Coordinates of N, CA and C in Angstrom, one line a residue:
Chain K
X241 N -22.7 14.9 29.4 CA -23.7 15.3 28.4 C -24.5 16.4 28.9
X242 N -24.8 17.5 28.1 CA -25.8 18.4 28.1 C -27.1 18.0 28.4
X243 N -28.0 18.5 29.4 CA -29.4 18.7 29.5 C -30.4 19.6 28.8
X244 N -29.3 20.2 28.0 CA -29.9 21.1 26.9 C -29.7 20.6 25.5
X245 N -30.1 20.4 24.4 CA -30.2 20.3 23.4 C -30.3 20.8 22.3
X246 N -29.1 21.1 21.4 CA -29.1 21.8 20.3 C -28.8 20.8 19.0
X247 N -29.1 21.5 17.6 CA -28.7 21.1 16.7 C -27.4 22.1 16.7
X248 N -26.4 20.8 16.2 CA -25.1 21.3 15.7 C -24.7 22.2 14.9
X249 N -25.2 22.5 13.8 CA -25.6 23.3 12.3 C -26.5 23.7 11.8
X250 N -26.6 25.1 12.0 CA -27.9 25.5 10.7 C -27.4 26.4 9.4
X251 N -28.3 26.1 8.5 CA -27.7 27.6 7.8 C -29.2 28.0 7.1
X252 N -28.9 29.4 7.1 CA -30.1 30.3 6.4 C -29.4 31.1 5.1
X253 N -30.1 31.3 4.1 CA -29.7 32.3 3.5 C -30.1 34.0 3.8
X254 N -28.7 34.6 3.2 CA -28.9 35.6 3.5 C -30.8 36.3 3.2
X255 N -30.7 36.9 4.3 CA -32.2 38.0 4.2 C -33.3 37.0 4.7
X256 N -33.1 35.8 5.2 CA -34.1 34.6 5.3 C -34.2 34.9 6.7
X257 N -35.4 34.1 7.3 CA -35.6 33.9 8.5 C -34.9 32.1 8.9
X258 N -34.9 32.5 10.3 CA -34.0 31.4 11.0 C -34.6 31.0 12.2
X259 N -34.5 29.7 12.5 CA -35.1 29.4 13.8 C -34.1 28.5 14.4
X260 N -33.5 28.6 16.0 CA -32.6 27.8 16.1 C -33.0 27.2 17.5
X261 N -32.8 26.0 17.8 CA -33.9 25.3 19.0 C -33.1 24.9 20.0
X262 N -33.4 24.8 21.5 CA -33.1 24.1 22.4 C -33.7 23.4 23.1
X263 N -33.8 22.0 23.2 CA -34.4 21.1 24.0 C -34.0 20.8 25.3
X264 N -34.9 20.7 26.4 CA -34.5 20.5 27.4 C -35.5 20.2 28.4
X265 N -36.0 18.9 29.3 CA -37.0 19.4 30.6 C -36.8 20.5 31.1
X266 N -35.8 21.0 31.7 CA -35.8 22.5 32.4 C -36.4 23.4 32.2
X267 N -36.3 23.2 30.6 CA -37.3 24.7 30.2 C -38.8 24.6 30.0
X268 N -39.4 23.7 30.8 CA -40.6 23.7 31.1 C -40.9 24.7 32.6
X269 N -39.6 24.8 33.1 CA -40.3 25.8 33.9 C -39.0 26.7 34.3
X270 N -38.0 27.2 33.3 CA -37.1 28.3 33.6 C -37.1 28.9 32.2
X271 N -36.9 29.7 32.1 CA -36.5 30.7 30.7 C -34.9 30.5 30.1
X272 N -35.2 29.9 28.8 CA -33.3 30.1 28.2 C -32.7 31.8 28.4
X273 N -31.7 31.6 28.0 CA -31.2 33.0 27.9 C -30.1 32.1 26.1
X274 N -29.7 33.3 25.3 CA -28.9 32.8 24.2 C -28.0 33.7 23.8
X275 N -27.1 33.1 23.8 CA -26.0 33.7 23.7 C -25.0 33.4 21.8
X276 N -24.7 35.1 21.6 CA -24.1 34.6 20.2 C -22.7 34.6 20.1
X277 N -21.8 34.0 19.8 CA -20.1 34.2 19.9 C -19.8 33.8 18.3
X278 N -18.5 34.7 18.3 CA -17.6 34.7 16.9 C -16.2 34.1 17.6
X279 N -15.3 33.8 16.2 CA -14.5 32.9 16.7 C -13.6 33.9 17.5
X280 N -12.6 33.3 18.3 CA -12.1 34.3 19.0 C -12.7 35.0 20.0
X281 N -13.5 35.5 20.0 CA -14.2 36.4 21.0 C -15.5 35.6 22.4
X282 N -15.8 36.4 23.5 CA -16.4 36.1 24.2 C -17.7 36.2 23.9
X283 N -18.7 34.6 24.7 CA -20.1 35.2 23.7 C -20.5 36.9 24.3
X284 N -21.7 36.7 23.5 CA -22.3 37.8 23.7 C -23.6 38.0 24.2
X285 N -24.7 37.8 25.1 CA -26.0 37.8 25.5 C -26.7 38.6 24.1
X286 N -27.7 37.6 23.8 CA -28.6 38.2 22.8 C -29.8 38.2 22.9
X287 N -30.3 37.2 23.7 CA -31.7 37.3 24.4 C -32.0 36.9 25.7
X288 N -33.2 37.2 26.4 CA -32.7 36.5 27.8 C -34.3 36.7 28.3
X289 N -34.7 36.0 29.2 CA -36.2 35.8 29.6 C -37.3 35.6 28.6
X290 N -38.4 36.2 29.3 CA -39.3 35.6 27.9 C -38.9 35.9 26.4
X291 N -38.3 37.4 26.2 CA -38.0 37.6 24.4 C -37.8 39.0 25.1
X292 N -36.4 39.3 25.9 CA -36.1 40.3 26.2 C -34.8 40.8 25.0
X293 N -34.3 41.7 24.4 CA -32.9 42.3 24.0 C -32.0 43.2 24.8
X294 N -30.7 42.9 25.3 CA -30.0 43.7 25.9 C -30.1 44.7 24.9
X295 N -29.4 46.0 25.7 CA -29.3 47.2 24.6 C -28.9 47.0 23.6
X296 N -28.9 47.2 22.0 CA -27.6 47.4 21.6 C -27.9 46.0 20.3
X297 N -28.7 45.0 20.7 CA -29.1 43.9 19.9 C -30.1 44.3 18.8
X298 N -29.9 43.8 17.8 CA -30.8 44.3 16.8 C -32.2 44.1 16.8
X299 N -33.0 44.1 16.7 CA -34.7 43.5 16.8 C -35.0 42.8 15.7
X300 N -33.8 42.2 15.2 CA -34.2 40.8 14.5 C -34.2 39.5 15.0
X301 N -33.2 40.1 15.9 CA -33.1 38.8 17.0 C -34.2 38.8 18.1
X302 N -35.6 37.3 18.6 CA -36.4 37.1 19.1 C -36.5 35.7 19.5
X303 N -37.3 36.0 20.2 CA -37.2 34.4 21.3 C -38.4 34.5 21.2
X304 N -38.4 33.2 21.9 CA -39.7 32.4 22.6 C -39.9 30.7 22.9
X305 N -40.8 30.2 23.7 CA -40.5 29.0 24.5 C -42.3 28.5 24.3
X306 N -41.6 27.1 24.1 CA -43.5 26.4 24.2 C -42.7 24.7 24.7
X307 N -43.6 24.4 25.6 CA -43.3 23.3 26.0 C -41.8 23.3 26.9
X308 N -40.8 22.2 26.4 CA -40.1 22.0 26.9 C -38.8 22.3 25.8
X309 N -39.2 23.3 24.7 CA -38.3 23.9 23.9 C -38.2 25.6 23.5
X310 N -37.3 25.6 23.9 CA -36.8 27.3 23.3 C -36.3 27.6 22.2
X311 N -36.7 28.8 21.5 CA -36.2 29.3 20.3 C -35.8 30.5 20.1
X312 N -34.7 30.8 19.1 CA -33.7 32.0 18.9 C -34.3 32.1 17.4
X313 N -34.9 33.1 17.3 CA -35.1 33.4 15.7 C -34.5 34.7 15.2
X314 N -33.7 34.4 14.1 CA -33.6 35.4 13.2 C -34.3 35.6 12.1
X315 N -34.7 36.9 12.0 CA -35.5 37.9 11.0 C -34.9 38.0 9.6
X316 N -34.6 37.7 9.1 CA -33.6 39.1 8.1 C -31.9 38.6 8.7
X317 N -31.3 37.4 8.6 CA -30.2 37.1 8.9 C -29.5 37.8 7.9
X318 N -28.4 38.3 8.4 CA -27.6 39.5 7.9 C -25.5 38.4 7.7
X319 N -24.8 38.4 7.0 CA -23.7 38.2 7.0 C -23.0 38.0 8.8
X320 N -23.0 39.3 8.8 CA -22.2 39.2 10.8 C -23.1 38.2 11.0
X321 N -24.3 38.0 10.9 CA -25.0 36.8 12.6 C -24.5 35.7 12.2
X322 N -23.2 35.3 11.4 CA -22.9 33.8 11.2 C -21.8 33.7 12.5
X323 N -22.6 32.6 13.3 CA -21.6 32.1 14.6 C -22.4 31.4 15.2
X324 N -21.6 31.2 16.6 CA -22.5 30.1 17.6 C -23.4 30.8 18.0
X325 N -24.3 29.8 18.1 CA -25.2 30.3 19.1 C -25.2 29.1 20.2
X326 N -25.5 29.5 21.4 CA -25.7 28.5 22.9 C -26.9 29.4 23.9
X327 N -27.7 28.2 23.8 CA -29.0 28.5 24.8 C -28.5 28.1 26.5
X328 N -29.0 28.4 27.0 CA -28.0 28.2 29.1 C -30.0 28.8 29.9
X329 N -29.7 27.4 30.9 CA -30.7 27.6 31.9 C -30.1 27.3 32.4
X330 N -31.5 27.1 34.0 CA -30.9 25.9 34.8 C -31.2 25.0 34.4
X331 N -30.6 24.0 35.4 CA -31.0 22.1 34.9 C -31.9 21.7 36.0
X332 N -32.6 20.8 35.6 CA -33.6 20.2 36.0 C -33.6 20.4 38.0
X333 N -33.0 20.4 38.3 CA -32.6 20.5 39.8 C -33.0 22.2 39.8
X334 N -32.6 23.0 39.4 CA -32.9 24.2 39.8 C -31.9 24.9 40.3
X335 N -30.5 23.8 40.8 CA -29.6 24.2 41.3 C -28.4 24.7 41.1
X336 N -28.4 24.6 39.8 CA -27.2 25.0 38.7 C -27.2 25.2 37.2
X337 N -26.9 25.7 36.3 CA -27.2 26.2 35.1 C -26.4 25.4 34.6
X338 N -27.2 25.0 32.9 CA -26.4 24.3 32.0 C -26.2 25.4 30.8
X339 N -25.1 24.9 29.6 CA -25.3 25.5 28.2 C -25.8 24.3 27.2
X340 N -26.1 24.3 26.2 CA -26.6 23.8 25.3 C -25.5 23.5 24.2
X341 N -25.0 22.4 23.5 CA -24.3 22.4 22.9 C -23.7 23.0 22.0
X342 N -24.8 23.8 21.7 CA -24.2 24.8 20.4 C -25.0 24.8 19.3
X343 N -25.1 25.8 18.3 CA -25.8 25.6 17.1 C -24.5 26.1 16.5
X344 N -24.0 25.9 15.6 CA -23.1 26.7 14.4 C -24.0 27.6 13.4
X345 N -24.5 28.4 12.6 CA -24.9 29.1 12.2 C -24.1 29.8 10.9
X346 N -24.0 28.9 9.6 CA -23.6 29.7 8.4 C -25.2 30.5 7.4
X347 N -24.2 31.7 7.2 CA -25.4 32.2 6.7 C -24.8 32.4 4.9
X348 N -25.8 32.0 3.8 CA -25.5 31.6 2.9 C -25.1 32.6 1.6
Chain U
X282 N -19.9 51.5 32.7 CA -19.8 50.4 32.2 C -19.1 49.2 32.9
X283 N -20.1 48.5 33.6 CA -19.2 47.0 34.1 C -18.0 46.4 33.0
X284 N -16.8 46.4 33.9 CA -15.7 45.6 33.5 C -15.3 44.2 34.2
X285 N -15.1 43.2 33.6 CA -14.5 41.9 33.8 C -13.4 41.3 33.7
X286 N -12.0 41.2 34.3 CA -11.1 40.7 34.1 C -10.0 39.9 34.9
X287 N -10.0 38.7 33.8 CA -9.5 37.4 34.4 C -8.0 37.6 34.8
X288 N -7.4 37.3 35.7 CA -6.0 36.6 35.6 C -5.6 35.7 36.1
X289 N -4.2 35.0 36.0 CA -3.9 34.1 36.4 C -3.1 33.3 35.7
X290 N -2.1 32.2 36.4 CA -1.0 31.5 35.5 C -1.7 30.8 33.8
X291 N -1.0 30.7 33.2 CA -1.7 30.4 31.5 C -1.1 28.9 31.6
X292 N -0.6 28.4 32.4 CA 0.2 26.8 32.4 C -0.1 26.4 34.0
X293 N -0.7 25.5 33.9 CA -0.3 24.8 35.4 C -0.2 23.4 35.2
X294 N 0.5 22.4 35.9 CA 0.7 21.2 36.1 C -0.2 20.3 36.1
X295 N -0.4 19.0 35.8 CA -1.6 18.4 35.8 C -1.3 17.8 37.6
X296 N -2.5 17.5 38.2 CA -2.2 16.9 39.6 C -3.0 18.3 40.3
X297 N -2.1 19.8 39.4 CA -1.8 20.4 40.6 C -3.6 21.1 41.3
X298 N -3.4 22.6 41.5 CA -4.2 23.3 41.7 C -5.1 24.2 40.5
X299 N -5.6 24.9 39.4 CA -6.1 26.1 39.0 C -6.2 27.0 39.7
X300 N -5.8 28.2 39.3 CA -6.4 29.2 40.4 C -6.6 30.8 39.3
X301 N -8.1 31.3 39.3 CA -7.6 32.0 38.5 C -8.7 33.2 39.3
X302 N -8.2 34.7 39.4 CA -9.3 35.8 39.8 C -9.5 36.6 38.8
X303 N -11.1 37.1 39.5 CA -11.6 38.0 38.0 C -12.0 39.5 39.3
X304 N -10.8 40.2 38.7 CA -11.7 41.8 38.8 C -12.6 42.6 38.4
X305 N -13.3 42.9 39.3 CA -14.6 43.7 38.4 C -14.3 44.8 39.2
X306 N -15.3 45.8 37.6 CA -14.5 47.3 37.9 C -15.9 48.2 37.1
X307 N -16.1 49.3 37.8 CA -17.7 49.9 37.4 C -18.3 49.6 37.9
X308 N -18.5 48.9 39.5 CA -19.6 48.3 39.7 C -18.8 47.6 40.8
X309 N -19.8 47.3 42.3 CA -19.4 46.7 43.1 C -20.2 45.3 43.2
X310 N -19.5 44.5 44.0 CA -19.1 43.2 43.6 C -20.3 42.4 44.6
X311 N -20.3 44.0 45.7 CA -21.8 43.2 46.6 C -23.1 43.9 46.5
X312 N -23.2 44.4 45.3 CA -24.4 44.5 44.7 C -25.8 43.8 44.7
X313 N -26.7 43.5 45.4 CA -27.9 42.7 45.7 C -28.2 42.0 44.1
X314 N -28.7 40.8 43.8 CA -29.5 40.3 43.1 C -28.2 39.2 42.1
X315 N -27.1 39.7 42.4 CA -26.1 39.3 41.3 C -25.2 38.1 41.8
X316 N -25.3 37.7 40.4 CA -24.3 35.9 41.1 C -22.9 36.2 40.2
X317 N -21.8 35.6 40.8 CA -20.5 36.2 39.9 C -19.8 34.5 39.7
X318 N -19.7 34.5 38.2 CA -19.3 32.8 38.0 C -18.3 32.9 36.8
X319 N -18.2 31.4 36.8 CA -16.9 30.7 35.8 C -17.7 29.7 34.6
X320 N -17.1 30.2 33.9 CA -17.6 29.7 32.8 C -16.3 29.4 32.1
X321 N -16.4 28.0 31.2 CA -14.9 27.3 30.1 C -15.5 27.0 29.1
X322 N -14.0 27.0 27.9 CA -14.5 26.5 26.5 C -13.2 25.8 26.5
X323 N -13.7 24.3 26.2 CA -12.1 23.9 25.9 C -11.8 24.2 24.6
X324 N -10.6 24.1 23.8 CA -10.2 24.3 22.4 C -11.4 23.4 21.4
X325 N -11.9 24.6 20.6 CA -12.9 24.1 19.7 C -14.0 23.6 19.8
X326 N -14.3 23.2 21.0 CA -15.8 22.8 22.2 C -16.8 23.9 22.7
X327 N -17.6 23.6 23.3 CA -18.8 24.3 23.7 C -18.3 24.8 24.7
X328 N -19.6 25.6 25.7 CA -19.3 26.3 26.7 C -19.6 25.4 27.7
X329 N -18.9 25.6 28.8 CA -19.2 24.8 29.7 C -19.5 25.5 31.3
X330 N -20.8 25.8 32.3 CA -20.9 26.6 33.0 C -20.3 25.5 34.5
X331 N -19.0 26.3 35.2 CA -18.7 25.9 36.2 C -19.0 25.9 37.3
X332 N -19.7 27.1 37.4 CA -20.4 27.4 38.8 C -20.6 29.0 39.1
X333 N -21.1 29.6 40.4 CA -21.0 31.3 40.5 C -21.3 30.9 41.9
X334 N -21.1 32.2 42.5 CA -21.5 32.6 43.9 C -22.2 33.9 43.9
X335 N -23.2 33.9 44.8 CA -24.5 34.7 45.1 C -23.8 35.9 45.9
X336 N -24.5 37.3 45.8 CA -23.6 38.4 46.3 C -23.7 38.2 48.3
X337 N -25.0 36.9 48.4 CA -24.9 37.1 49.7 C -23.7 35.3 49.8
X338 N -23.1 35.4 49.4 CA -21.8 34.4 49.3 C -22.2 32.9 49.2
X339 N -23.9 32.2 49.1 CA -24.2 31.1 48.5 C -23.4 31.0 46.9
X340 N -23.0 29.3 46.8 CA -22.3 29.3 45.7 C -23.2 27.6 45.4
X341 N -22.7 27.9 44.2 CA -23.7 26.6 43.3 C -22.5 26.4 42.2
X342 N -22.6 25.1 41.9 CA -22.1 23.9 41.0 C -22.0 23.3 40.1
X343 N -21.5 23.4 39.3 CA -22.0 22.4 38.2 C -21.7 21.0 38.6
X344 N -22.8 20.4 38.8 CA -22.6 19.0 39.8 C -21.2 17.9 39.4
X345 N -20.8 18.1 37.8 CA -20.0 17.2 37.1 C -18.3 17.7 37.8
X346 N -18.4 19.1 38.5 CA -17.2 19.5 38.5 C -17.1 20.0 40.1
X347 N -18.0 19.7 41.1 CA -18.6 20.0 42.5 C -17.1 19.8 43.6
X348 N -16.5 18.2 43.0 CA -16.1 18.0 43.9 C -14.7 18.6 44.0
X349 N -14.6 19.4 42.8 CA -12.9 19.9 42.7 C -12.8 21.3 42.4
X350 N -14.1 22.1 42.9 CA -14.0 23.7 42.7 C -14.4 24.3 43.9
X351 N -13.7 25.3 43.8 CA -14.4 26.3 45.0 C -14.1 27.8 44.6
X352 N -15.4 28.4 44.6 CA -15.5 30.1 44.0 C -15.8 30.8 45.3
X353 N -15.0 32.3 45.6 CA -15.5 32.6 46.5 C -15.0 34.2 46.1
X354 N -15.5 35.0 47.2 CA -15.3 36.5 46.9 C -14.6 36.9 47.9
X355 N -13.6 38.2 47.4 CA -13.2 38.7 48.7 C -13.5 40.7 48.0
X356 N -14.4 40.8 48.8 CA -15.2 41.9 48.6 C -14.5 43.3 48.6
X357 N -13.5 43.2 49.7 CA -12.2 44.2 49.6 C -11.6 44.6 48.6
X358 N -11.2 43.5 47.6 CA -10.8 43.7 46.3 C -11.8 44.2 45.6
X359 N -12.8 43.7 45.7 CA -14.3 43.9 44.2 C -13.4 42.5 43.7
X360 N -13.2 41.4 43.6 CA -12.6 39.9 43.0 C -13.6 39.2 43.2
X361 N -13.3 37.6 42.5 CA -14.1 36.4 43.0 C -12.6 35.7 42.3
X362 N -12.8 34.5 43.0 CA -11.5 33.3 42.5 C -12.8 32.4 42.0
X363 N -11.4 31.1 41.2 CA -11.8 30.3 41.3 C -10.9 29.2 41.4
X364 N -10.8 28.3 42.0 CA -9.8 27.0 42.3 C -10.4 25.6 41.7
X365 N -9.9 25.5 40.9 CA -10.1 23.9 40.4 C -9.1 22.9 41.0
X366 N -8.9 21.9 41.7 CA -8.0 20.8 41.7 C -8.0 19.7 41.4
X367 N -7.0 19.1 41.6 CA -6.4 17.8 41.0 C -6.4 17.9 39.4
X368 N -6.1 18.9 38.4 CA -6.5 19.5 37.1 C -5.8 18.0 36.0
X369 N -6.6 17.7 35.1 CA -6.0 17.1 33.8 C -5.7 18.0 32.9
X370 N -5.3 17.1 31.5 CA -5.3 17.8 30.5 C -7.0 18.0 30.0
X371 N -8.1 17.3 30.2 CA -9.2 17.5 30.2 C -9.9 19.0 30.3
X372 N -9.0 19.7 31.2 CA -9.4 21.4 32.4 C -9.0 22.1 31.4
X373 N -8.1 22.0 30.0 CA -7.2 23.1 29.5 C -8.7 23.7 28.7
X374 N -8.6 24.4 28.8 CA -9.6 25.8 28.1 C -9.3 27.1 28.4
X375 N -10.2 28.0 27.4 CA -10.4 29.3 27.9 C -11.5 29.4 29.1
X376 N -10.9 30.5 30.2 CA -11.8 30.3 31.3 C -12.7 31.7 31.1
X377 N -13.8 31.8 31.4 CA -14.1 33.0 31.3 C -15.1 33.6 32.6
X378 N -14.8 34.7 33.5 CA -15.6 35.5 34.4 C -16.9 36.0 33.7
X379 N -18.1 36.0 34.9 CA -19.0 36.7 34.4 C -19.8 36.9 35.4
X380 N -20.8 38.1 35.0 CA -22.0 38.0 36.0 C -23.3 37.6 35.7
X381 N -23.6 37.3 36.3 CA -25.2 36.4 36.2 C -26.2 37.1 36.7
X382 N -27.0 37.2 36.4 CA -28.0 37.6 36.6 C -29.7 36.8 36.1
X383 N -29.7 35.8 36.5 CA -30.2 35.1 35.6 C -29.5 34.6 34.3
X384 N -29.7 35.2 33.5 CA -28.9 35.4 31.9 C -27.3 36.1 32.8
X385 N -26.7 35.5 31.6 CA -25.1 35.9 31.8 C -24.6 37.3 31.2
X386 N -25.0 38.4 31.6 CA -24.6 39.8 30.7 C -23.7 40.6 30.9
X387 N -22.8 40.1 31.3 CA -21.1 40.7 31.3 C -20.2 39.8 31.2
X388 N -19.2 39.2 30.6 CA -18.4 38.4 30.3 C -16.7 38.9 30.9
X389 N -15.6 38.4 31.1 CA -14.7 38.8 31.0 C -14.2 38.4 29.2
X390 N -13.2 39.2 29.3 CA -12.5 38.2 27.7 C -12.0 37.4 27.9
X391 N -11.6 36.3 28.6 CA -11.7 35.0 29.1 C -9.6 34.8 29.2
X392 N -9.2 33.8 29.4 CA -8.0 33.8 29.6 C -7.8 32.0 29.2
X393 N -6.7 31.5 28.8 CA -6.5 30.5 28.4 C -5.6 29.8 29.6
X394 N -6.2 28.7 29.7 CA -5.3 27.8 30.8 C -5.1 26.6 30.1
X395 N -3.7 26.2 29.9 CA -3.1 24.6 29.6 C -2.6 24.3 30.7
X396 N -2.9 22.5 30.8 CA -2.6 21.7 32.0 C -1.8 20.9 31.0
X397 N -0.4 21.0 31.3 CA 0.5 20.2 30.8 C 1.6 20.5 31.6
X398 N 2.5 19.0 31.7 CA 4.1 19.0 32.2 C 4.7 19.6 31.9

């Protein structure tokens, strides 16, 4: 079983904002990172530390962490952002990183 | 631009060994601050983090999978392996290379391993 915590399914409608969560003790004192993947393909890093974007990510995509949950928000969900999303720390130990089960993400 | 790529048999035996290396290319492999790991999706499942090793060759675990992996580098190449044993049909996934850095931001395109007779 995961130390991380996701809901299975969200969906937003198009142009809507979105919030997608991960629960975990860990993330009371490590930063998620989230990752978005399409079928087929390898994920993709979409946020990572406090509410950092690799190059190249759109600035609809935004993070942020309160307590012992992390969040992936989309702005303005666009058709492409429908796919997984997976949040990944470490786990409680410090000593090894988990992923989070997954969110599925249809956008309407 | 960092490149990532897996290879290795796409079938192996249940019982037997895994063994699969990722080349990395753009970029050397003993670069300070960077951990180089294994990451799996079995068919139609989540991700699952297997472990990495540190560029000063500390390696970490995913505790569920500790006692039947070992990642290591051979610097010569620019490579990292990874060996899983005693493999079920449980192991069959896509395997995928990456580098860590905290956050995971290079991926290989992963390669498919079935454990079957």
């Amino acid at each position: 079983s995961s130390e991380l915590t996701q809901d299975p399914a969200v969906s937003v409608a198009l142009g809507q904002t979105v919030r997608i969560t991960c629960q975990g003790d860990s993330l009371r004192s490590y930063y998620a990172s989230w990752y978005q993947q399409k079928p087929g393909q390898a994920p993709v890093l979409v946020i990572y530390g406090k509410n950092n974007r690799p190059s190249g990510i759109p600035d609809r995509f935004s993070g942020s962490s309160s307590g012992n949950t992390a969040s992936l928000t989309i702005t303005g969900a666009q058709a492409e952002d429908e796919a997984d999303y997976y949040c990944n720390s470490r786990d409680s130990s410090g000593n090894s990183w988990v992923f989070g089960g997954g969110t599925k993400l249809t956008v309407l | 631009q960092l490149q990532l790529q897996e290879s290795g048999p796409g079938l192996v035996k249940p019982s037997e060994t895994l063994s699969l290396t990722c080349t990395v290319s753009g970029g050397s492999i003993s670069s300070s601050s960077y951990y180089w790991g294994w990451i799996r999706q079995p068919p139609g499942k989540g991700l699952e983090w297997i472990g990495s090793i540190y560029y000063s060759g500390s390696t970490y675990y995913n505790p569920s999978l500790k006692s039947r992996v070992t990642i290591s580098v051979d610097t010569s190449k620019n490579q990292f392996s990874l060996k899983l044993s005693s493999v079920t049909a449980a192991d069959t996934a896509v395997y995928y290379c990456a580098r860590q850095v905290g956050a995971i931001d290079y991926w290989g395109q992963g390669t498919l391993v079935t454990v079957s007779s």
